[in-house]
XYZ file of C-alpha atoms in Angstrom:
621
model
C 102.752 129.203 112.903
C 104.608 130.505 109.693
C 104.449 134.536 109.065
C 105.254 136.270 106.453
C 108.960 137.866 106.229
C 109.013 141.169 107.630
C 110.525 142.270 104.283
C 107.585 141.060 102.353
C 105.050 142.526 104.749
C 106.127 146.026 104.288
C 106.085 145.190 100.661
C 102.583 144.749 101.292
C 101.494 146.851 103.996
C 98.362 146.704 105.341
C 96.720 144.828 102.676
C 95.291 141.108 102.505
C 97.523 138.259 101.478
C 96.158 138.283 98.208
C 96.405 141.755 96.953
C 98.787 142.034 94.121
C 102.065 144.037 94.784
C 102.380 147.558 93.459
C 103.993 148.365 90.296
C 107.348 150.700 90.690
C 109.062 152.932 88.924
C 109.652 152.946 84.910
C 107.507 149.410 84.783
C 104.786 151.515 86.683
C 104.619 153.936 84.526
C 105.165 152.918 81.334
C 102.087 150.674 82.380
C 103.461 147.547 82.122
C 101.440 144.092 83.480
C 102.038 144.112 86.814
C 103.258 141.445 89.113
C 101.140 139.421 91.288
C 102.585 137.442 94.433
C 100.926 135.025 95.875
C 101.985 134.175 99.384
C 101.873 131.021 101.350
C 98.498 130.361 103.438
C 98.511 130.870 106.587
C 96.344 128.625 108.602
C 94.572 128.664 111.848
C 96.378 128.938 115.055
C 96.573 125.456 116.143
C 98.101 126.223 119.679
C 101.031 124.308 119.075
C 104.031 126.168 117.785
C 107.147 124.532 116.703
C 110.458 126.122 116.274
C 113.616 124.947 114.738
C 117.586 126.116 115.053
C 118.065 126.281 111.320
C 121.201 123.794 110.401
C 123.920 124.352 107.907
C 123.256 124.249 104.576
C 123.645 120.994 102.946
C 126.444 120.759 100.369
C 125.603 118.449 97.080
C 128.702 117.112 95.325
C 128.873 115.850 91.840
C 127.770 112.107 92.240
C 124.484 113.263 94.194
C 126.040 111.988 97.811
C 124.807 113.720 100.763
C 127.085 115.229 103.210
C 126.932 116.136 106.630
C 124.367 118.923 107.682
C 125.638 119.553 111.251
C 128.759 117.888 112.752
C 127.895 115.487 115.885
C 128.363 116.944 119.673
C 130.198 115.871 122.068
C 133.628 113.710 122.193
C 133.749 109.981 120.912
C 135.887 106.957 121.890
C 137.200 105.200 119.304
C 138.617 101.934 122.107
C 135.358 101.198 123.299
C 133.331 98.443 121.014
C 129.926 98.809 119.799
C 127.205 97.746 122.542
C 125.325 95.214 120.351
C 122.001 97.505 121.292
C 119.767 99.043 118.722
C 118.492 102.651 118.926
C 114.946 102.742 120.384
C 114.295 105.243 117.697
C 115.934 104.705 114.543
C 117.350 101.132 114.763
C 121.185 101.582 114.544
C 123.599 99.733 117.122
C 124.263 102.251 119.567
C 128.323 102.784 119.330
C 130.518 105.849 120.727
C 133.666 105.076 118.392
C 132.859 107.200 115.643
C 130.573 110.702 115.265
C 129.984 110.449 111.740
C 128.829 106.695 111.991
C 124.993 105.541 112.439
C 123.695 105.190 116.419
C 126.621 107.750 118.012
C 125.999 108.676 121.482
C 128.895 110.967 122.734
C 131.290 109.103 125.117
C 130.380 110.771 128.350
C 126.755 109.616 127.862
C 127.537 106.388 126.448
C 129.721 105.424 129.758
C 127.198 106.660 132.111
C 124.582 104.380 131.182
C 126.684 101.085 130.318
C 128.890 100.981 132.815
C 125.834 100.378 135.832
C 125.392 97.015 137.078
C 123.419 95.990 133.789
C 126.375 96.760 131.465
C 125.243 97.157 127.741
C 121.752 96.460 128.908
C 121.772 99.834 130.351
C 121.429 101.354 127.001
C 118.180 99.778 125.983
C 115.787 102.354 125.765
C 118.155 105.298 124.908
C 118.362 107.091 121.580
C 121.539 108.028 119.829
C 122.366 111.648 119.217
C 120.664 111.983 115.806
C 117.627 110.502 117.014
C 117.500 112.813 119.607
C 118.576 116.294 118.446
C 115.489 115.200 115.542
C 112.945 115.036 118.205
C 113.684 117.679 120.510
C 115.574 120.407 118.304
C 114.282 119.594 114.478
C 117.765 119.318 113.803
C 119.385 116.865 111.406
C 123.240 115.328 111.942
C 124.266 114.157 108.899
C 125.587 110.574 108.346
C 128.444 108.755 106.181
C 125.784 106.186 104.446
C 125.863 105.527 100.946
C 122.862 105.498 99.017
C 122.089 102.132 98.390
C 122.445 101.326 102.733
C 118.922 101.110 103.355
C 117.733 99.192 100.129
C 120.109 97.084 101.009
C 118.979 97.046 104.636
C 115.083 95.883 103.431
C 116.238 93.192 100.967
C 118.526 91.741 103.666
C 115.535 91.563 106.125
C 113.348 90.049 103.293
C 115.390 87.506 101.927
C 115.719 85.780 105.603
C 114.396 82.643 105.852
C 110.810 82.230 106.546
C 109.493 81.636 110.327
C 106.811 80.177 111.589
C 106.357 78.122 108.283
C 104.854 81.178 106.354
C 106.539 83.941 104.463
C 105.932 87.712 105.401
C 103.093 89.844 104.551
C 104.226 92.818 103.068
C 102.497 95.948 104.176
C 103.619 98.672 101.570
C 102.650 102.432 102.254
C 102.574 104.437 99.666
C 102.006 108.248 99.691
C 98.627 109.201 97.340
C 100.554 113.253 96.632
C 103.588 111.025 94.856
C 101.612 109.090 92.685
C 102.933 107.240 90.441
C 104.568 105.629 93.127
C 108.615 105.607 92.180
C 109.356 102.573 94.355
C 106.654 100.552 93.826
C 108.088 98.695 91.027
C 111.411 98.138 92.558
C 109.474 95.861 94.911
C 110.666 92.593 93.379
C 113.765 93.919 92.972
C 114.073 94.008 96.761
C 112.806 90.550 97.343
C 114.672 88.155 94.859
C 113.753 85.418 92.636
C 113.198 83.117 95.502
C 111.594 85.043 98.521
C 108.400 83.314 99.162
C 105.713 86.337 99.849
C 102.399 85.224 101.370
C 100.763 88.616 100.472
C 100.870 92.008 99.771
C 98.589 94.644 101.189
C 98.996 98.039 99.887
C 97.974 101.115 101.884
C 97.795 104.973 100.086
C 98.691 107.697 102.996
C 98.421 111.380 103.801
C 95.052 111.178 102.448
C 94.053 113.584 104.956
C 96.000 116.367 102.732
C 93.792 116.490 100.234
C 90.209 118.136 99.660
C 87.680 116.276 98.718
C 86.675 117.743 95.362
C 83.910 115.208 94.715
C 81.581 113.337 96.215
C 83.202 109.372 95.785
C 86.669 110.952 95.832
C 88.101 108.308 98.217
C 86.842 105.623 96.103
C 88.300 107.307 93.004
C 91.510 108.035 94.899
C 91.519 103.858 95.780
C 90.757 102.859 92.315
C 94.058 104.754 91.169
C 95.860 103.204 93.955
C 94.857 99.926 92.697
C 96.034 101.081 89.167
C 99.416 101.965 90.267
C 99.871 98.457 91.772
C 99.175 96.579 88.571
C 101.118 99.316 86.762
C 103.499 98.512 88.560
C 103.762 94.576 87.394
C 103.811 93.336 90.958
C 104.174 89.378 90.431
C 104.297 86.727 92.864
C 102.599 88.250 95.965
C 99.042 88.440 95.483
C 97.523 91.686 96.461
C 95.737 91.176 99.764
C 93.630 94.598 99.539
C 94.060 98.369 99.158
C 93.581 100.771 101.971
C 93.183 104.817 101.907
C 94.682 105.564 105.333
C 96.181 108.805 107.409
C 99.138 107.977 109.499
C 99.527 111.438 111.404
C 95.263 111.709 112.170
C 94.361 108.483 112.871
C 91.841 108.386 109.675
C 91.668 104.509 108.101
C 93.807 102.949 110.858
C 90.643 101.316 112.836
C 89.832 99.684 109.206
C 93.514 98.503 108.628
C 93.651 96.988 112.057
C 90.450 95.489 111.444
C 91.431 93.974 107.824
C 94.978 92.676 109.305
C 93.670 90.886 111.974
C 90.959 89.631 109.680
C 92.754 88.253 106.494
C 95.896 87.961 108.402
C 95.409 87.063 111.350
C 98.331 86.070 113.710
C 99.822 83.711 111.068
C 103.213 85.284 109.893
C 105.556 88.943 110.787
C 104.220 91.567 108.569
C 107.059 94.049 107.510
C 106.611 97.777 106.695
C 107.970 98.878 103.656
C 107.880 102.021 101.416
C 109.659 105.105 100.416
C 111.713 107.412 102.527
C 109.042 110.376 103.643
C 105.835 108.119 102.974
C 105.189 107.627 106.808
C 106.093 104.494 107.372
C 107.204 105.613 111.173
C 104.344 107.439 112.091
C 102.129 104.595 111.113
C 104.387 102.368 112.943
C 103.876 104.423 116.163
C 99.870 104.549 115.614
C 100.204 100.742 115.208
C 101.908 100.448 118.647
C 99.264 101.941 120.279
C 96.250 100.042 118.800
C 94.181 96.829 119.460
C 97.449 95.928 116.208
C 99.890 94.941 119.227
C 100.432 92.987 122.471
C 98.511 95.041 125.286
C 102.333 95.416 127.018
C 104.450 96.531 124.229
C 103.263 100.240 124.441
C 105.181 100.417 127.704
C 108.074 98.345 126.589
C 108.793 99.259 122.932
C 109.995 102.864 122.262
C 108.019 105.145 119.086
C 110.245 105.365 116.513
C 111.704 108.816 115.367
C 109.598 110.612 113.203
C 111.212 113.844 111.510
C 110.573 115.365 107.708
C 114.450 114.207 106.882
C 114.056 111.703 104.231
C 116.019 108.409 105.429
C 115.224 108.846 108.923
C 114.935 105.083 110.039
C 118.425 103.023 109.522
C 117.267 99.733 110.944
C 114.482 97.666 111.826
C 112.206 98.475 114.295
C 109.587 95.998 115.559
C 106.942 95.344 117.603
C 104.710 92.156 118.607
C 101.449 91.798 117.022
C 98.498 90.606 119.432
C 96.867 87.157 118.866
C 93.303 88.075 117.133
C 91.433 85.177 118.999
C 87.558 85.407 118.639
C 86.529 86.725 122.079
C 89.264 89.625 121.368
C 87.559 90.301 118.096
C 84.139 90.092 119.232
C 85.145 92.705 121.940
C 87.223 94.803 119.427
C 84.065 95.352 117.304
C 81.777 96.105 120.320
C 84.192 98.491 121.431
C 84.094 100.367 117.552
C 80.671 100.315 117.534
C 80.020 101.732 120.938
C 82.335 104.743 119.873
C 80.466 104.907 116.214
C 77.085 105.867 117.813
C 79.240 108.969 120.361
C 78.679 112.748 119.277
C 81.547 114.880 119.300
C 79.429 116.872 122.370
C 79.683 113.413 124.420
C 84.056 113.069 124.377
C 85.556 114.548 127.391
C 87.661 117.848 126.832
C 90.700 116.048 126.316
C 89.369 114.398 123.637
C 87.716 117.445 121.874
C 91.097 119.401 121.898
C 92.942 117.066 120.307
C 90.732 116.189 117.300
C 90.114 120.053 116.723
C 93.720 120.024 116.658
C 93.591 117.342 113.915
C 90.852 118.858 111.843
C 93.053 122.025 111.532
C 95.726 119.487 110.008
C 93.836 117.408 107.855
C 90.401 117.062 105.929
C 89.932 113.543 107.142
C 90.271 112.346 110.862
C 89.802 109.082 112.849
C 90.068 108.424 116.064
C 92.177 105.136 117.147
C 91.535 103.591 120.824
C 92.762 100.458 122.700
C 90.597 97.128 123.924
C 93.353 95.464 125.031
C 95.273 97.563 127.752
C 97.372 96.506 130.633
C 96.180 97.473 134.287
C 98.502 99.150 136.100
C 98.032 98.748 139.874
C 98.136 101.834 141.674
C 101.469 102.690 143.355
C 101.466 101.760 146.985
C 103.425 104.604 149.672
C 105.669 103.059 151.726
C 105.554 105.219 155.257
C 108.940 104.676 156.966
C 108.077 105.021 161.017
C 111.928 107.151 161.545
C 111.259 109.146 158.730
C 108.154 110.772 160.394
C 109.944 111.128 164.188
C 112.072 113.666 163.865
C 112.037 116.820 165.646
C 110.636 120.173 164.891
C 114.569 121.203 164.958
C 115.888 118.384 162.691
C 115.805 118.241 158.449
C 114.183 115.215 157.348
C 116.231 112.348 156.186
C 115.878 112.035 152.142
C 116.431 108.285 151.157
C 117.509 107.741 147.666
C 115.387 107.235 145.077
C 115.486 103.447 143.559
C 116.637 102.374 140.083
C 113.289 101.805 138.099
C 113.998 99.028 136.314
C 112.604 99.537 132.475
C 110.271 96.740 131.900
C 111.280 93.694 129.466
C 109.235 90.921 127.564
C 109.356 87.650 129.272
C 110.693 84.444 127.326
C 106.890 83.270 127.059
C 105.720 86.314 125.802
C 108.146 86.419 122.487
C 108.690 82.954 122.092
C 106.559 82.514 119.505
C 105.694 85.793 118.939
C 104.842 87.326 115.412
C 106.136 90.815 114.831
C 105.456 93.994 112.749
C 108.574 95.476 111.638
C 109.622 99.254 110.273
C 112.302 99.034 107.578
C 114.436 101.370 106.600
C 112.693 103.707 103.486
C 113.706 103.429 99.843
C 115.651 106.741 98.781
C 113.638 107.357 95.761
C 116.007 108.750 92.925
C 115.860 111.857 90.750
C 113.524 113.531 93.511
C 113.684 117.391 94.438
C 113.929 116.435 97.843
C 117.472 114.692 97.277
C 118.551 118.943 96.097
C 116.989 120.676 98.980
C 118.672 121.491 102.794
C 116.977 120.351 105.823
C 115.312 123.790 106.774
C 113.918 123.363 102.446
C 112.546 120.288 103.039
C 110.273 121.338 105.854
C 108.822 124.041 103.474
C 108.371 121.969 100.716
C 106.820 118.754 102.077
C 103.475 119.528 103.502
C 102.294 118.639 106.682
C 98.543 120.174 107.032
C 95.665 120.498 104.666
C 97.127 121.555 101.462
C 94.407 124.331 100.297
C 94.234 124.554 96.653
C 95.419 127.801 94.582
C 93.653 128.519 91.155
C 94.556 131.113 88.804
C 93.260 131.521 85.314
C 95.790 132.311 83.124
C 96.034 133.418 78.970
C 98.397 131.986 76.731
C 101.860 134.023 76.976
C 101.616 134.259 81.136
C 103.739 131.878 83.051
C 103.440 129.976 86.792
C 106.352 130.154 89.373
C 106.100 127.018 92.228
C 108.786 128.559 94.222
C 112.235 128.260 92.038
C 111.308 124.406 92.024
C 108.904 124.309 88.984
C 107.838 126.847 86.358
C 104.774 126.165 83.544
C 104.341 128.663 80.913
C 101.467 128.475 79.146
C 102.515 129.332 75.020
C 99.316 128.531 72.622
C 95.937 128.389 73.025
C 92.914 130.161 72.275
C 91.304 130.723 75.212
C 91.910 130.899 79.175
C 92.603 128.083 81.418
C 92.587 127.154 84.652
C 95.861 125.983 86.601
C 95.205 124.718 90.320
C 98.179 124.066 92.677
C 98.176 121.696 94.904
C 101.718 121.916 97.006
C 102.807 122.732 99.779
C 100.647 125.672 101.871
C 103.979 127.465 102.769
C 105.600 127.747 98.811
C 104.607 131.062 97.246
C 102.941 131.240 93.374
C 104.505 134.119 91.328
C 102.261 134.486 87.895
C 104.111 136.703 85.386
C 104.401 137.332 82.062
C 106.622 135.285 79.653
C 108.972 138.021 78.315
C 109.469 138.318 81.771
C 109.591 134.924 83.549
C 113.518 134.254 82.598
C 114.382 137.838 84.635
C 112.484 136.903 87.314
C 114.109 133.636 87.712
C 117.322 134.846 87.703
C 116.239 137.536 90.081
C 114.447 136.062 92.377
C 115.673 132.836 92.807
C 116.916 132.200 96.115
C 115.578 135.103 97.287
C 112.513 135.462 99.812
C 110.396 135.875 96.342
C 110.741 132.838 95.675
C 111.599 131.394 98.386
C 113.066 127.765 97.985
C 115.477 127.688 97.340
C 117.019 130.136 99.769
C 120.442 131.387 100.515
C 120.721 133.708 97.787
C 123.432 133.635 94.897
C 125.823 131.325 96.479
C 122.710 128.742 96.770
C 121.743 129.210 93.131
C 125.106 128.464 92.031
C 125.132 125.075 93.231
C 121.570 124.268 92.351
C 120.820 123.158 89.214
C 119.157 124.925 86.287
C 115.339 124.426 85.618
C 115.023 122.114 82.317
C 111.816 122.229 79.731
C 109.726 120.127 78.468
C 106.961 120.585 76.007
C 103.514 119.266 76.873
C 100.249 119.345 74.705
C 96.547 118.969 76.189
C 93.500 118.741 75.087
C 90.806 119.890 77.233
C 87.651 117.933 78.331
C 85.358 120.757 79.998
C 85.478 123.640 81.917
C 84.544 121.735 85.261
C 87.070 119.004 84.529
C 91.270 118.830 84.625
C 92.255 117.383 81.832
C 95.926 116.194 83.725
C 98.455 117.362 86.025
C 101.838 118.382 85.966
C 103.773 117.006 88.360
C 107.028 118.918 89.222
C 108.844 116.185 91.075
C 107.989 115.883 94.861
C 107.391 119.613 94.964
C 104.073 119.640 94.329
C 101.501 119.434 91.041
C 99.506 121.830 88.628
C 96.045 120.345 87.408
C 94.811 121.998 84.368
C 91.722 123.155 83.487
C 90.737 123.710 79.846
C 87.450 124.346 77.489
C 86.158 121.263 75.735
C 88.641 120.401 72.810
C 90.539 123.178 73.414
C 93.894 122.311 72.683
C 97.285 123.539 75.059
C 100.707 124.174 74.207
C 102.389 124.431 77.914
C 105.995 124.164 78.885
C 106.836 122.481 81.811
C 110.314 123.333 83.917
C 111.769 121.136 86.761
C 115.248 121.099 88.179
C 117.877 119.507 86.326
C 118.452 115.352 87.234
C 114.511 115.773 89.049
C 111.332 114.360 87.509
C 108.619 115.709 85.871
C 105.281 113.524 85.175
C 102.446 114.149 83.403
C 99.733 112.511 84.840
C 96.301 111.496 82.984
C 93.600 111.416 84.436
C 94.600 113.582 87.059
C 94.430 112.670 90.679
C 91.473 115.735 91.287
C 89.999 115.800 88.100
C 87.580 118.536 89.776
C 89.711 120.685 91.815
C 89.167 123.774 90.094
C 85.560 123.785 91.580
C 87.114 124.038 95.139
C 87.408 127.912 94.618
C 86.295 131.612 96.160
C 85.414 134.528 94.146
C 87.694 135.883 91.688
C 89.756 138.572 92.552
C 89.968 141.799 90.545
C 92.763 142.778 88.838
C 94.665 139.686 89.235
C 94.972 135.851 87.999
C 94.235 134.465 91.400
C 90.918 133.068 92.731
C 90.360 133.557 96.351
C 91.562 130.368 98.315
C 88.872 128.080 99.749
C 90.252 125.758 102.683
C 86.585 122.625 102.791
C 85.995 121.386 106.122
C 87.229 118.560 107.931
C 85.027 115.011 108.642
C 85.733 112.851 111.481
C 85.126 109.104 110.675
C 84.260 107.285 113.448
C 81.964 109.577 115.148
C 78.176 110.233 114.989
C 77.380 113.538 113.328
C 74.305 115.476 112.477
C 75.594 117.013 109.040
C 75.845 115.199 106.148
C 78.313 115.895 103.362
């Protein structure tokens, strides 16, 4: 779980997170505004704590190319070819020749497992060394790609001729927090003139980050969705449906498995697409392990890497989708509603602990089972008659363990098989993300219940998101109400606007602040925050009027009186994005509020509770 920096804390002392931070010296006593911090939430204790070796920081070069963020371990080979094996977690052909390449695995390891009796084969199954220091240290290696590899990765895989008769469904997930969706309409783009498409089926994620600040906010959330598609001028792949889902809890997946196999059946592959960091990867892993795919590829196809590292899957990654026939169906749906009618007082321990563990992460939850599951027979103990006639005086004779061989699809199996692929994601282009080092990124992309922050603020007072995005509020008559919704770990500062410009310069890089962070020598080579004017008209004290989005860092929703009219100035890093969105996405976020707190711009935060979907409750929300 996050803390607070030690240097902050004494700041603070003993009081709450909220309280505002003391004025000092000549500002204190010539009794000037004081300052108000408002720290990152810090949320239940889950049980689960996650630590990371923080990486070098990663250098950006005129040209926006990424370099490397930590040099590859270990000694390559440059004689020995590459093995013609993928890796089991991020698709690259497993090769020891070069450490800066894609799918490096250092030479030691590399000859230990391909030169057995199986040769090559021996590597199937094994990750390469980016894949792995991701999963088990947090860390990234950087790689030599240039920015267009992966589009040019998906449009490859598209354009391939069509199998089975049928083009591809196209199963695009897009991420509801980065609305409007930057990739969307670079879809046909990807696909060419002459790609026949049977459909498209669009599915928003990480809906399980956001509050519900209405009743019917799903459906409001799917009708903008659905608006962003046809925005997006999407021609010649006729929208199959649109699907609120959560990748990481499990909430939506039941329905999408159910609407696949219904529209879709068995009749075509379905590939994965979207942009990097929309969690593409983590649905592919819950799609593994559904009623989505064969009952024996769970044991024979690997999960792909997951990691917040935009660009994390190279290659594609597939699975085999399962054969809806009618009897699996019917079974499918008795099995749903059999665990529809279960309290959460009826699932076994196991089962309680790990959707607690959910509802801590996100608002909305679902629980995803299995029909279809492959019986493992019981492993039978082979009792060797020498073994047990030794002596009291004698050691007992250890026989080698055997080679378990990994198990393998057989020819009938994938002969005809239909397959659900991960692609590679789609960088998207003048994002924050593309500025920010790998130990940045993980504060800045949020990965549990964002809680919203609302301060009410009078024209001449200004908002700090971090050092990523500043909105000063110039003319106006009255107050208004600005809600963040960003990340849970990036501080608010609210100041004053004769002061905003010191504080920047200040602050920036500094544990104020926060991200970015490496002081000085980080600011220098990040670029300046940029303005841009923005005038609102408000529509009710109850209602945001639109929100600011400051890139992929997060948004501000603002709240105004009826007709009152706003003069705001909105600041974003240079080469990043800034939208202004109408209607906003929560038009009634403001609502989802504590009490105010004296002295200070800030309403207490208010974190809603979580719903389970497909379990029998008592309340009703």
């Amino acid at each position: 779980m996050h803390r607070l920096a030690p240097a902050l804390l004494a700041r603070l002392g003993r009081r709450r997170p909220w309280a505002p931070v003391p004025r000092r010296g000549a500002a204190a006593a010539s009794g000037e505004e004081e300052l108000f911090v408002f720290p990152e939430y810090e949320p239940e204790p889950s049980g689960v704590a996650v630590t990371a070796a923080a990486a070098p920081r990663r250098e950006r070069a005129p040209g926006r190319e990424r370099h490397l963020v930590a040099a590859a371990a270990g000694r390559p080979d440059p004689s020995v070819p590459p093995s013609g094996v993928s890796c089991s977690g991020c698709g690259a052909e497993l090769q020891c020749r070069d450490g800066a390449a894609p799918g490096f695995v250092p030479a030691e390891k590399y000859r230990s497992l391909s030169e057995g009796p199986a040769g090559a084969a021996g590597l199937r199954g094994a990750v390469c060394q980016r894949c792995w220091l991701l999963a088990h240290h947090g860390r990234v290696l950087g790689l030599q790609l240039p920015p267009e590899q992966h589009r040019r990765v998906v449009s490859a895989a598209l354009r391939r001729p069509p199998r089975h008769g049928r083009g591809p469904l196209l199963l695009y997930l897009l991420d509801v927090l980065e609305l409007p969706d930057p990739v969307l309409p670079q879809l046909p783009g990807l696909l060419g003139p002459d790609v026949p498409v049977a459909g498209l089926l669009v599915a928003g994620n990480k809906v399980d980050l956001l509050p519900a600040d209405s009743p019917g906010h799903l459906g409001r959330l799917r009708r903008r969705v659905a608006e962003a598609c046809a925005g997006a001028g999407l021609r010649g792949a006729p929208l199959v449906d649109v699907r609120l889902v959560s990748a990481k809890t499990g909430f939506g997946l039941e329905g999408l498995v159910s609407r696949l196999q219904r529209s879709w059946r068995c009749t075509g592959d379905v590939y994965l697409l979207g942009a990097t960091n929309s969690g593409k990867s983590t649905l592919f892993n819950a799609l593994l392990r559904s009623d989505y795919c064969k009952s024996r590829a769970p044991d024979i196809v690997d999960r792909a890497t997951v990691s917040h590292w935009p660009g994390t899957t190279l290659n594609l990654l597939k699975f085999p989708i399962i054969n809806p026939t009618c009897d699996r169906i019917f079974r499918r749906q008795e099995r749903l509603r059999e665990e529809a009618t279960k309290t959460e007082d009826q699932l076994s321990s196991e089962e309680k602990k790990y959707l607690n563990h959910l509802k801590k992460q996100g608002y909305f939850v679902g629980r995803v089972g299995r029909t279809f599951q492959q019986q493992k027979s019981s492993p039978v103990v082979d009792f060797d008659p020498d073994m047990l006639s030794y002596s009291i005086d004698e050691d007992p004779r250890h026989s080698p363990k055997k080679h378990e061989e990994r198990e393998e699809f057989t020819y009938n199996e994938v002969k005809d098989a239909r397959w659900c692929f991960d692609t590679p994601g789609i960088v998207k282009e003048n994002c924050v993300l593309n500025l920010l080092t790998e130990k940045e990124v993980k504060l800045v992309l949020p990965t549990q219940a964002i809680v919203p922050r609302t301060f009410i603020l009078k024209p001449g007072m200004v908002l700090f998101l971090a050092a990523l995005g500043r909105v000063d509020y110039l003319e106006g008559e009255k107050p208004a109400w600005f809600s963040v919704v960003a990340s849970n770990l990036l501080p608010v500062h609210i100041s004053i606007l004769s002061k905003a410009d010191a504080i920047y310069e200040k602050h920036a890089g500094q544990e104020l602040l926060k991200v970015p962070m490496g002081g000085e020598e980080r600011m220098k080579e990040f670029p300046p925050l940029v303005p841009q004017d923005i005038t609102l008209k408000g529509i009710g004290t109850t209602e945001a009027v639109a929100d600011i989005k400051l890139s992929s860092a997060g948004w501000v929703a603002v709240t105004a009186h009826a007709e009152e009219k706003l003069l705001l100035r909105a600041y974003t890093p240079k080469g990043t994005t800034l939208v202004v969105r109408e209607p906003p996405l929560l038009p009634y976020i403001s609502t989802i509020r504590g009490a105010r707190i004296a002295g200070t711009a800030a309403y207490r935060m208010k974190k809603p509770p979580s719903l389970v979907e497909n379990l029998k409750t008592t309340e009703r929300r």
